[in-house]
mmCIF file of N, CA and C in Angstrom:
data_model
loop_
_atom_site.group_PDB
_atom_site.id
_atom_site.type_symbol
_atom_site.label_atom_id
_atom_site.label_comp_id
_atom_site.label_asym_id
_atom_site.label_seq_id
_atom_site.Cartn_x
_atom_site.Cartn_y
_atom_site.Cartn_z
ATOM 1 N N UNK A 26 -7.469 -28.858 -1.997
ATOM 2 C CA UNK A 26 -6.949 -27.607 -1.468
ATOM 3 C C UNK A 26 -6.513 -26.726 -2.626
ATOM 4 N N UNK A 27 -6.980 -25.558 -2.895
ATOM 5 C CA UNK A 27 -6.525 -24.500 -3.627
ATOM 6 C C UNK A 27 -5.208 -24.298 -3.581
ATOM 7 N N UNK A 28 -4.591 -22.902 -4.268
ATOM 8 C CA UNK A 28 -3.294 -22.726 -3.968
ATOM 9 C C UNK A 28 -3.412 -21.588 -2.574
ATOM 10 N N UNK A 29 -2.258 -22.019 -2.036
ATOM 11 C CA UNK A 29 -2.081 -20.816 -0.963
ATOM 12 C C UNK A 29 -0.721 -20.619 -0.453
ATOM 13 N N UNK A 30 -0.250 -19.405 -0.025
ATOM 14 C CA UNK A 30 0.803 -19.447 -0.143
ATOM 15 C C UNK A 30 1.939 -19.760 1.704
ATOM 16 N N UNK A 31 2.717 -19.691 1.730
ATOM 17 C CA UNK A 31 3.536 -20.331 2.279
ATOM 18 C C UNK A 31 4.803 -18.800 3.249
ATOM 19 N N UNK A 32 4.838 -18.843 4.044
ATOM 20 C CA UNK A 32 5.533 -17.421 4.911
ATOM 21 C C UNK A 32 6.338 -17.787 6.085
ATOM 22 N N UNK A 33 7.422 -18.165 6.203
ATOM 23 C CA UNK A 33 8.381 -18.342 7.091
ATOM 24 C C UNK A 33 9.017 -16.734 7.564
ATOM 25 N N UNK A 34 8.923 -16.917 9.082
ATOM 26 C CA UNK A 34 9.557 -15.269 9.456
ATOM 27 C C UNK A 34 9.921 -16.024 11.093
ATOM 28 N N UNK A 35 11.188 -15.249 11.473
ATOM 29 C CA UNK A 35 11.636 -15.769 12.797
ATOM 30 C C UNK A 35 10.736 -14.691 13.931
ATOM 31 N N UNK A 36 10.917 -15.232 15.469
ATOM 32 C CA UNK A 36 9.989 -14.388 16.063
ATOM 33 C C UNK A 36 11.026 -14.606 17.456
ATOM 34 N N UNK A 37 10.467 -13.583 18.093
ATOM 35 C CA UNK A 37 10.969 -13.243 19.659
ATOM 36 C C UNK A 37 10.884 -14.340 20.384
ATOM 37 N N UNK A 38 9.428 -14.797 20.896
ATOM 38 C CA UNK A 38 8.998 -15.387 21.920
ATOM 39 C C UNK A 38 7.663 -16.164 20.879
ATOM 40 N N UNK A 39 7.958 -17.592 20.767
ATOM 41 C CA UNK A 39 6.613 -18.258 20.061
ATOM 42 C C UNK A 39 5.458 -18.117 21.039
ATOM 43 N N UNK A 40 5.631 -18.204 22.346
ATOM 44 C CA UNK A 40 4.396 -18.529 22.832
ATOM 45 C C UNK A 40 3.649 -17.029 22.805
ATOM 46 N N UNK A 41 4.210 -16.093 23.002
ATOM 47 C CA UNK A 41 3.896 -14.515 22.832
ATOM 48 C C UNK A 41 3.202 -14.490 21.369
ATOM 49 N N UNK A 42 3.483 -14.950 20.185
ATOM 50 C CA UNK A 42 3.261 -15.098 19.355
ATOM 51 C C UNK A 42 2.144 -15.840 18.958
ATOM 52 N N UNK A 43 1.815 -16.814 19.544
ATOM 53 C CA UNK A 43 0.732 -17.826 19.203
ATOM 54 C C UNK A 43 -0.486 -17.276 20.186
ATOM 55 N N UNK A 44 -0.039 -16.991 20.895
ATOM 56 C CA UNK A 44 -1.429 -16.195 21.738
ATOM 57 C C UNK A 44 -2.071 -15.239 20.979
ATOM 58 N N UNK A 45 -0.949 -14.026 20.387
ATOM 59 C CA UNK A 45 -1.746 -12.987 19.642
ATOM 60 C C UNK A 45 -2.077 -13.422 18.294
ATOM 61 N N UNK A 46 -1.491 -14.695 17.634
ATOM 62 C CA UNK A 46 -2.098 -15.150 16.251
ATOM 63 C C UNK A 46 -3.628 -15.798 16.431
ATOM 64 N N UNK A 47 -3.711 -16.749 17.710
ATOM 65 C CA UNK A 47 -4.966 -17.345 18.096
ATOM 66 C C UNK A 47 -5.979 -16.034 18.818
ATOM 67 N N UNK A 48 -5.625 -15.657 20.158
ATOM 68 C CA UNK A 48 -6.552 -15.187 20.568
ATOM 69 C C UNK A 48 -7.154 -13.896 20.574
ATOM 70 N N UNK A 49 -6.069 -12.850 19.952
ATOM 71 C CA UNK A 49 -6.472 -11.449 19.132
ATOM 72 C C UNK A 49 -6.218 -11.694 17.728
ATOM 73 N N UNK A 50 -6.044 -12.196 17.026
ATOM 74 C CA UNK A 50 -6.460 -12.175 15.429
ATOM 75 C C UNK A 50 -7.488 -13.111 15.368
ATOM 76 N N UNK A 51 -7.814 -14.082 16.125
ATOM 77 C CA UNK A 51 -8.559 -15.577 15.913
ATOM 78 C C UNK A 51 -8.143 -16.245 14.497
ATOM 79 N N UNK A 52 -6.746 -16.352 14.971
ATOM 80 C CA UNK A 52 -6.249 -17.356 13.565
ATOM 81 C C UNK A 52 -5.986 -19.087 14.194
ATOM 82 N N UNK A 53 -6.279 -19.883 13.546
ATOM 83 C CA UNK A 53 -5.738 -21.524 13.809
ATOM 84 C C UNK A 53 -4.484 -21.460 13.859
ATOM 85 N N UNK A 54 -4.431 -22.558 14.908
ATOM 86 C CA UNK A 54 -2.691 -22.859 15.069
ATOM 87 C C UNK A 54 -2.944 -23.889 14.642
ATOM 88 N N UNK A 55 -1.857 -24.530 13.377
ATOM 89 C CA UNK A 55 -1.971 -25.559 13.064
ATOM 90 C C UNK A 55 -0.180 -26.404 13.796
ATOM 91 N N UNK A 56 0.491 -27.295 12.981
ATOM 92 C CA UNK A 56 1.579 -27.867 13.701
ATOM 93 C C UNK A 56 2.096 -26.945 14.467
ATOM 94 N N UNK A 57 2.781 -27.725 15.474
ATOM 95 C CA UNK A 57 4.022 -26.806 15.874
ATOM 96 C C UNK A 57 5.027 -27.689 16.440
ATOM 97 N N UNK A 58 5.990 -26.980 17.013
ATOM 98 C CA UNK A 58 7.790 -27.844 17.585
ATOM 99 C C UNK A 58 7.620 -26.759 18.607
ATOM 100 N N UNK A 59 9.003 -27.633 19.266
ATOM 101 C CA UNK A 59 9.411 -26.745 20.251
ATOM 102 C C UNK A 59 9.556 -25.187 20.115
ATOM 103 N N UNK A 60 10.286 -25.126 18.951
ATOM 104 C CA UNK A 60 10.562 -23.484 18.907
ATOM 105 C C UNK A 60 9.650 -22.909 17.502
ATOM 106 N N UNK A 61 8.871 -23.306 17.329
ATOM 107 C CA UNK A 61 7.956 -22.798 16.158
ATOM 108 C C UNK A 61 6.651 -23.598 15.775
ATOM 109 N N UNK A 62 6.101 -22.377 14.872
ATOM 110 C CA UNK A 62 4.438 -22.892 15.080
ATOM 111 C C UNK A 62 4.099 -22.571 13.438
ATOM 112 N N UNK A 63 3.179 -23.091 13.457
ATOM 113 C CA UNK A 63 2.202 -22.714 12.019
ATOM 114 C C UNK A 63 0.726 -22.624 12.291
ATOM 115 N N UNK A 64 0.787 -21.088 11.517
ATOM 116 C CA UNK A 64 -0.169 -20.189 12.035
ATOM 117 C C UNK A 64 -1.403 -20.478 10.338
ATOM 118 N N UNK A 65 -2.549 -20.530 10.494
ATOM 119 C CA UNK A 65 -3.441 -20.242 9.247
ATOM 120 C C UNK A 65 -4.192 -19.300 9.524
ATOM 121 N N UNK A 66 -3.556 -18.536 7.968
ATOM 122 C CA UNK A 66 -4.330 -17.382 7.887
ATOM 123 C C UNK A 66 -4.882 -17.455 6.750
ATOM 124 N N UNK A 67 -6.219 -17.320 6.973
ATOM 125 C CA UNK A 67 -7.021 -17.830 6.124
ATOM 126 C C UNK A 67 -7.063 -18.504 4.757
ATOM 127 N N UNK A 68 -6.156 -19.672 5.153
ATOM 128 C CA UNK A 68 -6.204 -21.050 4.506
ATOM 129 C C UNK A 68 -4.262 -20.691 3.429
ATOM 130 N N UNK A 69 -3.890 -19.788 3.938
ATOM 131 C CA UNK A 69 -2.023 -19.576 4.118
ATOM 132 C C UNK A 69 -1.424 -19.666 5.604
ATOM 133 N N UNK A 70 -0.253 -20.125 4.945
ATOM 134 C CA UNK A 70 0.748 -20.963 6.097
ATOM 135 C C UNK A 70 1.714 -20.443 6.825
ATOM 136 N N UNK A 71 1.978 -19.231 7.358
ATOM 137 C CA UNK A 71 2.755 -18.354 7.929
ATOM 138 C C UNK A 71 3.558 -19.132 9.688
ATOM 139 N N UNK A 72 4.781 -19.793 8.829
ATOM 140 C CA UNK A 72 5.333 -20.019 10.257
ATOM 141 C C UNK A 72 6.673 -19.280 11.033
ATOM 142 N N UNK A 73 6.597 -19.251 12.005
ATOM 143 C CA UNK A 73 7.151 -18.224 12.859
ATOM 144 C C UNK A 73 8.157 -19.564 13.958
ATOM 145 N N UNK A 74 9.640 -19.368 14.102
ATOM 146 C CA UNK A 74 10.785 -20.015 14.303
ATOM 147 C C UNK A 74 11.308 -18.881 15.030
ATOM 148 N N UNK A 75 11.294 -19.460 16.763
ATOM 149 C CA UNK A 75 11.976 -18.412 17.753
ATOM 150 C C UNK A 75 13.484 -18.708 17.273
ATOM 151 N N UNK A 76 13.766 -17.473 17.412
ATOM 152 C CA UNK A 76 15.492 -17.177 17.440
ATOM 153 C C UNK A 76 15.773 -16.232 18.448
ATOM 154 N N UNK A 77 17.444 -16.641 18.520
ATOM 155 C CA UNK A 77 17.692 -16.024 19.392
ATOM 156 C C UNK A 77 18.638 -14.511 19.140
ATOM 157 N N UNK A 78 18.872 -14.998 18.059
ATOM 158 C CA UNK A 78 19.729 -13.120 17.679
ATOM 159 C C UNK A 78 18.077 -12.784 16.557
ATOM 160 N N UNK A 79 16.681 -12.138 17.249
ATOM 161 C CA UNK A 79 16.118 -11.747 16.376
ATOM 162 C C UNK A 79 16.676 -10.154 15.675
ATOM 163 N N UNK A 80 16.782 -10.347 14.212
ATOM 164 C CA UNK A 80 16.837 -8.851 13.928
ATOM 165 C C UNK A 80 16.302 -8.439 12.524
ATOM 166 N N UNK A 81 15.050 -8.328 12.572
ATOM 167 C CA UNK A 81 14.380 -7.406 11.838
ATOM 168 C C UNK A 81 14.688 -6.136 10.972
ATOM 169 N N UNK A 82 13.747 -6.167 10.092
ATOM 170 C CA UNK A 82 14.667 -5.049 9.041
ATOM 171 C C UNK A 82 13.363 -4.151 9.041
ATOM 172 N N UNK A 83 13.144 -2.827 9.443
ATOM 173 C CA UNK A 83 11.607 -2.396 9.567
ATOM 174 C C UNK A 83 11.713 -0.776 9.069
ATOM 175 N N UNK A 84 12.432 -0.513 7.543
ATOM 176 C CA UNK A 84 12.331 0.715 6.748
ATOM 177 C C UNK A 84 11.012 1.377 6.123
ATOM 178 N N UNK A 85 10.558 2.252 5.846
ATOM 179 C CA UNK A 85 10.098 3.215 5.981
ATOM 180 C C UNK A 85 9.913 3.445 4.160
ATOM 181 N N UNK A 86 8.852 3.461 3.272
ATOM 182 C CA UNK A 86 8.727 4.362 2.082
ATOM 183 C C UNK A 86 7.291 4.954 2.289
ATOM 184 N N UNK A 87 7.413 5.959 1.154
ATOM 185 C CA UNK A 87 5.969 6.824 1.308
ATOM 186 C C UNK A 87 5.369 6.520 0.164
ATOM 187 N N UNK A 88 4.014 6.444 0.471
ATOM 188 C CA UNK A 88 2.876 6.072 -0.467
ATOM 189 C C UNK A 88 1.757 7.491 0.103
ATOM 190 N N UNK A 89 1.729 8.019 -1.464
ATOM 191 C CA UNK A 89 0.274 9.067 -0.871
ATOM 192 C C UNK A 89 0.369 9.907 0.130
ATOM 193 N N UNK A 90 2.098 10.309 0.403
ATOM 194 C CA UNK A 90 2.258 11.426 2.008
ATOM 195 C C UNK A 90 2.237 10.576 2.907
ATOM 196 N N UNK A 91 1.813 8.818 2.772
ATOM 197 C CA UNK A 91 2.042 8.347 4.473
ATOM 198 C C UNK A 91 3.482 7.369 4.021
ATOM 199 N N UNK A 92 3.915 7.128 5.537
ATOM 200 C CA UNK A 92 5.180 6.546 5.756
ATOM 201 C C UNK A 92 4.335 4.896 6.126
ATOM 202 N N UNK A 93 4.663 4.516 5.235
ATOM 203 C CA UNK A 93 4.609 3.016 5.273
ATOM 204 C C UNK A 93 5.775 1.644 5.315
ATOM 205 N N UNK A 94 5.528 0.684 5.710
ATOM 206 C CA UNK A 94 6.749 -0.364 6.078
ATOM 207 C C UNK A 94 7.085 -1.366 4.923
ATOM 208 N N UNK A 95 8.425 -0.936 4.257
ATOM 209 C CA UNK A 95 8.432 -1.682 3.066
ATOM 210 C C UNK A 95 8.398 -3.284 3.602
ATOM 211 N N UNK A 96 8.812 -3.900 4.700
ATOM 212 C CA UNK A 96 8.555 -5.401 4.845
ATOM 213 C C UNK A 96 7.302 -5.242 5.513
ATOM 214 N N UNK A 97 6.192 -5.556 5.125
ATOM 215 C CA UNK A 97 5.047 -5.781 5.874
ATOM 216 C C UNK A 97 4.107 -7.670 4.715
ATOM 217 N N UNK A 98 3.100 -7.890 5.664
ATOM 218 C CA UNK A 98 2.651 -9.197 4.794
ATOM 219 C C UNK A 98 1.263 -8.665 5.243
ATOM 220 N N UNK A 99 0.123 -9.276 4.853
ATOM 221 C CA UNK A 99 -1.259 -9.263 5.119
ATOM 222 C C UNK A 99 -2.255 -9.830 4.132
ATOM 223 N N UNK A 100 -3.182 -9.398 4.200
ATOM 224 C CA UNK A 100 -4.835 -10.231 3.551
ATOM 225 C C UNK A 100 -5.486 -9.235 3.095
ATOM 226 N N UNK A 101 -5.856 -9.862 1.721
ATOM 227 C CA UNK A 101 -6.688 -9.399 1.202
ATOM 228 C C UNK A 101 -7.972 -9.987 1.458
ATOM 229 N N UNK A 102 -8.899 -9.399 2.056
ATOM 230 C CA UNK A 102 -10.123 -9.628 2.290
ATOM 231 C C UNK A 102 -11.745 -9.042 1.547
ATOM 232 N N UNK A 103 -12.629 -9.249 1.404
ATOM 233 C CA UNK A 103 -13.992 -8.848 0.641
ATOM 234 C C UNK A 103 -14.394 -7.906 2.276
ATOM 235 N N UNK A 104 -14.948 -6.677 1.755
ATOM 236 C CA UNK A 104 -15.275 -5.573 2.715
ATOM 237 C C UNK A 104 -16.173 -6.268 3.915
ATOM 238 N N UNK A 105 -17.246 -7.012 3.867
ATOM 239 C CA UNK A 105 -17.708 -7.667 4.989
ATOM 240 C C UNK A 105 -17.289 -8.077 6.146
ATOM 241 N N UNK A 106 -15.837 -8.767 5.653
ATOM 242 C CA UNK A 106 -14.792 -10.162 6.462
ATOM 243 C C UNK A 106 -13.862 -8.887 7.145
ATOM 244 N N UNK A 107 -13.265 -8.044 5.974
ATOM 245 C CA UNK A 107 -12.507 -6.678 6.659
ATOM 246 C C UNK A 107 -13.066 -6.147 7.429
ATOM 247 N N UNK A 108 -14.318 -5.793 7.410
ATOM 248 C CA UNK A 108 -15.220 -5.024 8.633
ATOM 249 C C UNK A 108 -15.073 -5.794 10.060
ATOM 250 N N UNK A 109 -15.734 -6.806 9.488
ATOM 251 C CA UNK A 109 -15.590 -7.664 10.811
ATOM 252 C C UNK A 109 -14.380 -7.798 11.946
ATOM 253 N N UNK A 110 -13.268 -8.218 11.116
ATOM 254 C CA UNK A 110 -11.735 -7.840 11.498
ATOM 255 C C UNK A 110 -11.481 -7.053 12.031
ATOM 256 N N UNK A 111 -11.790 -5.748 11.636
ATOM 257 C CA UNK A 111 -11.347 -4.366 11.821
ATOM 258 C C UNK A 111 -12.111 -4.245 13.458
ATOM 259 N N UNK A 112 -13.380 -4.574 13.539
ATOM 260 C CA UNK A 112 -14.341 -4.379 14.343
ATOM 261 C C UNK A 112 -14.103 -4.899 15.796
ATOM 262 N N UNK A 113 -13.524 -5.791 15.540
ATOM 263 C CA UNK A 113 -13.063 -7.225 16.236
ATOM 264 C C UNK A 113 -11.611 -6.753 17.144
ATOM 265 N N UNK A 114 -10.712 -6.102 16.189
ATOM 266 C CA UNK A 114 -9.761 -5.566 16.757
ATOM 267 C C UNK A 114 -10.020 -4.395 17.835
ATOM 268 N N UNK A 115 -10.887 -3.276 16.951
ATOM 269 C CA UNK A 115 -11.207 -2.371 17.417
ATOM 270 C C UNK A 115 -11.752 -3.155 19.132
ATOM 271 N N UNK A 116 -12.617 -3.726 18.968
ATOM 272 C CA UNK A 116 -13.403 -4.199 20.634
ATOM 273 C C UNK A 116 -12.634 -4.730 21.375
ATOM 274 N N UNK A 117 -11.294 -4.814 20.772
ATOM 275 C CA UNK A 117 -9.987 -5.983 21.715
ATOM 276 C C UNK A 117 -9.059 -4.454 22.342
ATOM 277 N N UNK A 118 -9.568 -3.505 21.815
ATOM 278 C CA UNK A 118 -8.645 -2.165 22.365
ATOM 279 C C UNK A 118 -7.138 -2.295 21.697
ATOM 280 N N UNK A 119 -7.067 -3.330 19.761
ATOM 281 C CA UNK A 119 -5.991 -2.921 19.907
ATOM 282 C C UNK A 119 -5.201 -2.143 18.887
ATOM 283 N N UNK A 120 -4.370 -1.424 19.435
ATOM 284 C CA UNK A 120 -4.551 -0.083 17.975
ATOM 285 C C UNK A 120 -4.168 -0.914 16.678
ATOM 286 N N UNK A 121 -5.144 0.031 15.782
ATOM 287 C CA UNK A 121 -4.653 0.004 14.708
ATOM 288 C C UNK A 121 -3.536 1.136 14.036
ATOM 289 N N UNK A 122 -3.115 0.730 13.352
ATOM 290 C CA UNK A 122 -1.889 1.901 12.905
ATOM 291 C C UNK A 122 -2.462 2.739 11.758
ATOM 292 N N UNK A 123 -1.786 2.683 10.707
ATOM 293 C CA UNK A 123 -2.473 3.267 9.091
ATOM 294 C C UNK A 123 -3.591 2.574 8.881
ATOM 295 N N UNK A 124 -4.885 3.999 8.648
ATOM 296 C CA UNK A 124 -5.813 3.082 8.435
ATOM 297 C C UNK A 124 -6.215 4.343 6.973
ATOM 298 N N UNK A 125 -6.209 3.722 6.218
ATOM 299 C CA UNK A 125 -6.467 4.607 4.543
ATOM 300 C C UNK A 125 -6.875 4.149 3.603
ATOM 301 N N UNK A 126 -7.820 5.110 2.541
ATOM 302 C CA UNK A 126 -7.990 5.048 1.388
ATOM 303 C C UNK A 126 -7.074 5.093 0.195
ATOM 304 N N UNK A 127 -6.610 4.418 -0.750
ATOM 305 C CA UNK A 127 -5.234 4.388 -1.234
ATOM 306 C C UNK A 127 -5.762 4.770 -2.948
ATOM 307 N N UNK A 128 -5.480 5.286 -3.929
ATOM 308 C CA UNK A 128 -5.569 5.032 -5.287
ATOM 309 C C UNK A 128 -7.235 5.358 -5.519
ATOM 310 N N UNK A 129 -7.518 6.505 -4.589
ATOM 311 C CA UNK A 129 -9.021 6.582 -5.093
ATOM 312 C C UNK A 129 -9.247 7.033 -6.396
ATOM 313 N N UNK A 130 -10.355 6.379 -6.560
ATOM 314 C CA UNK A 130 -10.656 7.124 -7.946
ATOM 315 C C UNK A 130 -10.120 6.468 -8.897
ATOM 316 N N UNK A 131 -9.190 5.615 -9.052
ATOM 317 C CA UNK A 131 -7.730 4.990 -9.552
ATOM 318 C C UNK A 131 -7.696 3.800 -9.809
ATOM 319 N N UNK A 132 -7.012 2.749 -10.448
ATOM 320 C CA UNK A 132 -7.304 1.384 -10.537
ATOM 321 C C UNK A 132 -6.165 0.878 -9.559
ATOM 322 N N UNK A 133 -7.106 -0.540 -8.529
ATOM 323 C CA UNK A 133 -6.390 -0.693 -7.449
ATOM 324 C C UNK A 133 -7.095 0.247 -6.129
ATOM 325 N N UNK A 134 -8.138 1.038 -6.158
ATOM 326 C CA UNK A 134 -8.686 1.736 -4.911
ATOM 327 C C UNK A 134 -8.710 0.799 -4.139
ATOM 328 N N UNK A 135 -8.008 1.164 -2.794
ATOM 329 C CA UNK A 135 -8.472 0.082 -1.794
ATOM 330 C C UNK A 135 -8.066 0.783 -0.905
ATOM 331 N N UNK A 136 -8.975 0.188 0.835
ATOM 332 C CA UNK A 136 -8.820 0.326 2.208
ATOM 333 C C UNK A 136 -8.294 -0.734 2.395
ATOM 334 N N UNK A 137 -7.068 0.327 3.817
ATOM 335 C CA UNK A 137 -6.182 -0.684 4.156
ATOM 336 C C UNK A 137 -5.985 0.031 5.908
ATOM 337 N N UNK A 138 -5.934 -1.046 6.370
ATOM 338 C CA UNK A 138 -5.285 -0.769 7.699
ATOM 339 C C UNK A 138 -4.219 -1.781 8.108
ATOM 340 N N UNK A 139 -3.062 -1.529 9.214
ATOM 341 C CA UNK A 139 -2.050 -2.390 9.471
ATOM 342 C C UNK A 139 -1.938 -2.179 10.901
ATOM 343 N N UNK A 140 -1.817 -3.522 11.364
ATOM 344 C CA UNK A 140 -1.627 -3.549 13.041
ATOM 345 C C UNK A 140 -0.372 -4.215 13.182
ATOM 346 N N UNK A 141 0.510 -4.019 14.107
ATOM 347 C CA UNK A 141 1.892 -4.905 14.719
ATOM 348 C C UNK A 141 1.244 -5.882 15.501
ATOM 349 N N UNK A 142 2.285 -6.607 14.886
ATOM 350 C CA UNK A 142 2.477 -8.324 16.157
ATOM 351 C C UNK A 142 3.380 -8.189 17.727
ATOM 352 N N UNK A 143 3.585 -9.081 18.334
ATOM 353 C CA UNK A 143 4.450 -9.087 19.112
ATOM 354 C C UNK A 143 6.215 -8.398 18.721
ATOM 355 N N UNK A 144 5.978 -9.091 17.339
ATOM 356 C CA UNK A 144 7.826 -9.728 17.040
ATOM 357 C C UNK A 144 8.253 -7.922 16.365
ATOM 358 N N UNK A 145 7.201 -7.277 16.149
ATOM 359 C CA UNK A 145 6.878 -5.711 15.427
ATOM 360 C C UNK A 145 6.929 -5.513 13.815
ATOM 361 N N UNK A 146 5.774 -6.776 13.586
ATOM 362 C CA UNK A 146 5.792 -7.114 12.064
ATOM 363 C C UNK A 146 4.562 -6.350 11.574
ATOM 364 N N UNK A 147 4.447 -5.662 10.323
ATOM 365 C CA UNK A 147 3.217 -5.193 10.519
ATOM 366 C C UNK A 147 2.328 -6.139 8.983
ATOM 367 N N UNK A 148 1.425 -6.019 10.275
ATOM 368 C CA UNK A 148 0.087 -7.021 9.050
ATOM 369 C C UNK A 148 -1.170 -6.105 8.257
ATOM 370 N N UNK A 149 -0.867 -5.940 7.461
ATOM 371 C CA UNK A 149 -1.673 -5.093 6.643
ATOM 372 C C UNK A 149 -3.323 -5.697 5.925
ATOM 373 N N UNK A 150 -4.070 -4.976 6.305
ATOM 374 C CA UNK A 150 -5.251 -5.981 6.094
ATOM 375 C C UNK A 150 -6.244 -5.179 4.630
ATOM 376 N N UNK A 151 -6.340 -5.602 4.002
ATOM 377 C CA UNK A 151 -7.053 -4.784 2.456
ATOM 378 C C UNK A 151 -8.440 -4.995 2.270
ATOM 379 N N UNK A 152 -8.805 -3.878 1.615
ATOM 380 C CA UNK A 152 -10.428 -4.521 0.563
ATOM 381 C C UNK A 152 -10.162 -3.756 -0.622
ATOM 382 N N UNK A 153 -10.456 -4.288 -1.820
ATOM 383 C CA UNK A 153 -10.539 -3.401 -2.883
ATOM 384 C C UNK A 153 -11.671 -3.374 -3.055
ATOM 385 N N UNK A 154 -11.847 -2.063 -3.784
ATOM 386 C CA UNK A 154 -13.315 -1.260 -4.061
ATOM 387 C C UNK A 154 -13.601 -2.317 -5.161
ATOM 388 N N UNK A 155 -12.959 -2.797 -6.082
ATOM 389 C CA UNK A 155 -12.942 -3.921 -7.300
ATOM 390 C C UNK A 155 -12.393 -5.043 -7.291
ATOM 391 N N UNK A 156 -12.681 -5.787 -6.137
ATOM 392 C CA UNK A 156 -11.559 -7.322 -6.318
ATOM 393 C C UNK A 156 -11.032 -7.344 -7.691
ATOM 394 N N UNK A 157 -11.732 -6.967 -8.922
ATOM 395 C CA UNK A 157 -10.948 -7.878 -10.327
ATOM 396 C C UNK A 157 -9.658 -6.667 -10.036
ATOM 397 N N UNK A 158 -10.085 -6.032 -9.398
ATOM 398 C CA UNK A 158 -8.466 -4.568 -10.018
ATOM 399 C C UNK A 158 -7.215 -5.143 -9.057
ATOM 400 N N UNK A 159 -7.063 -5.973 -8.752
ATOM 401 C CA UNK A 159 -5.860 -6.642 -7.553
ATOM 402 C C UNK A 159 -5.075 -6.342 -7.987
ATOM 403 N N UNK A 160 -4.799 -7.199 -9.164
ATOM 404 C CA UNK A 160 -3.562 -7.113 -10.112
ATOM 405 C C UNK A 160 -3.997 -6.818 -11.811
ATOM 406 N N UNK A 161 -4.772 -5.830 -11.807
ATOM 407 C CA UNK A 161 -4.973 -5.067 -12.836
ATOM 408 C C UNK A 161 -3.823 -3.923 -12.949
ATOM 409 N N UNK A 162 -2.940 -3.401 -14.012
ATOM 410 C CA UNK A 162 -2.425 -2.876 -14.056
ATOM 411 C C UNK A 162 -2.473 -1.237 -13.611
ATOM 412 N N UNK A 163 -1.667 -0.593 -13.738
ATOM 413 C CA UNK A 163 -2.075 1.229 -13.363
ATOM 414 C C UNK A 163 -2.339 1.757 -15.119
ATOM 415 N N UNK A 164 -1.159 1.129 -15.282
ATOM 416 C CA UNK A 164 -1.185 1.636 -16.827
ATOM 417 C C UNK A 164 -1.526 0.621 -18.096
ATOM 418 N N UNK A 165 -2.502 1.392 -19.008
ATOM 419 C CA UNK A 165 -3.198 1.112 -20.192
ATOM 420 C C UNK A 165 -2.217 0.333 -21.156
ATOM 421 N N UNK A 166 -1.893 -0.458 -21.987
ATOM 422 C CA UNK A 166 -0.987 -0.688 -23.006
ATOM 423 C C UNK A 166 -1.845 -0.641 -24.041
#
C-alpha cells in the first residue's frame, strides 16, 4: 500500500452520510461501528463519527473574486477520472457549486469544482493542467 492519507470529521446522521459517500459519489465503505464509518476515497481514509452537538466551522475567503470555503477537503484527480465524476454527478441532478478555472496561464492552473455532503462539508474535486505543478511553487528562487 502506498502512502495515503487519513481524515477524521464528525457528521449529523452516519447513515445519511454513507448513502451519499456510497451511492452518489460511488465511494467504498470500508469498517464501520455503531456511530461511524470509513469511507475510501480513492485509496484515503476519511472517517465520519456521528455526534450529537454537531458544529461546524464553514468561513468564507476569496480566491480570484470567488468566495470560497476555507475548511473544505477533496481529490486531486487526472482530467479523464474528473470528467467522469463531474459527469456522473451532473446525471445524479446533483448541484455542483464553484465550478472554475483557477491560476490560468500561471503555475498551479487547475479546474476545480466543489459539491456539499449531507453534514455541509464541501468536497472540492481538481485537475491540473500540469500534474508536476501540484506543489510547484508560484514563485521562482
Amino acid at each position: 500500500m502506498g502512502q495515503s492519507f487519513h481524515l477524521a470529521l464528525q457528521c449529523r446522521n452516519k447513515r445519511e452520510t454513507k448513502l451519499f459517500y456510497k451511492n452518489i459519489l460511488g465511494f467504498n465503505i470500508g469498517r464501520e461501528g455503531e456511530k461511524w464509518i470509513d469511507v475510501n476515497m480513492h485509496g484515503n481514509q476519511l472517517t465520519f463519527t456521528e455526534v450529537s452537538n454537531f458544529t461546524p466551522l464553514f468561513q468564507l475567503y476569496t480566491l480570484e473574486n470567488h468566495d470560497l470555503p476555507v475548511f473544505h477537503f477533496g481529490i486531486i484527480l487526472n482530467f479523464r477520472t474528473w470528467n467522469h465524476v463531474y459527469n456522473n454527478l451532473y446525471d445524479k441532478g446533483i448541484e455542483v457549486g464553484i465550478e472554475k478555472e483557477f491560476f490560468v496561464n500561471n503555475v498551479g492552473e487547475h479546474t476545480s469544482f466543489f459539491i456539499k455532503d449531507p453534514n455541509g462539508y464541501n468536497i472540492e474535486f481538481k485537475c491540473f493542467k500540469d500534474e508536476n505543478e501540484v506543489f510547484r511553487s508560484l514563485r521562482r528562487s
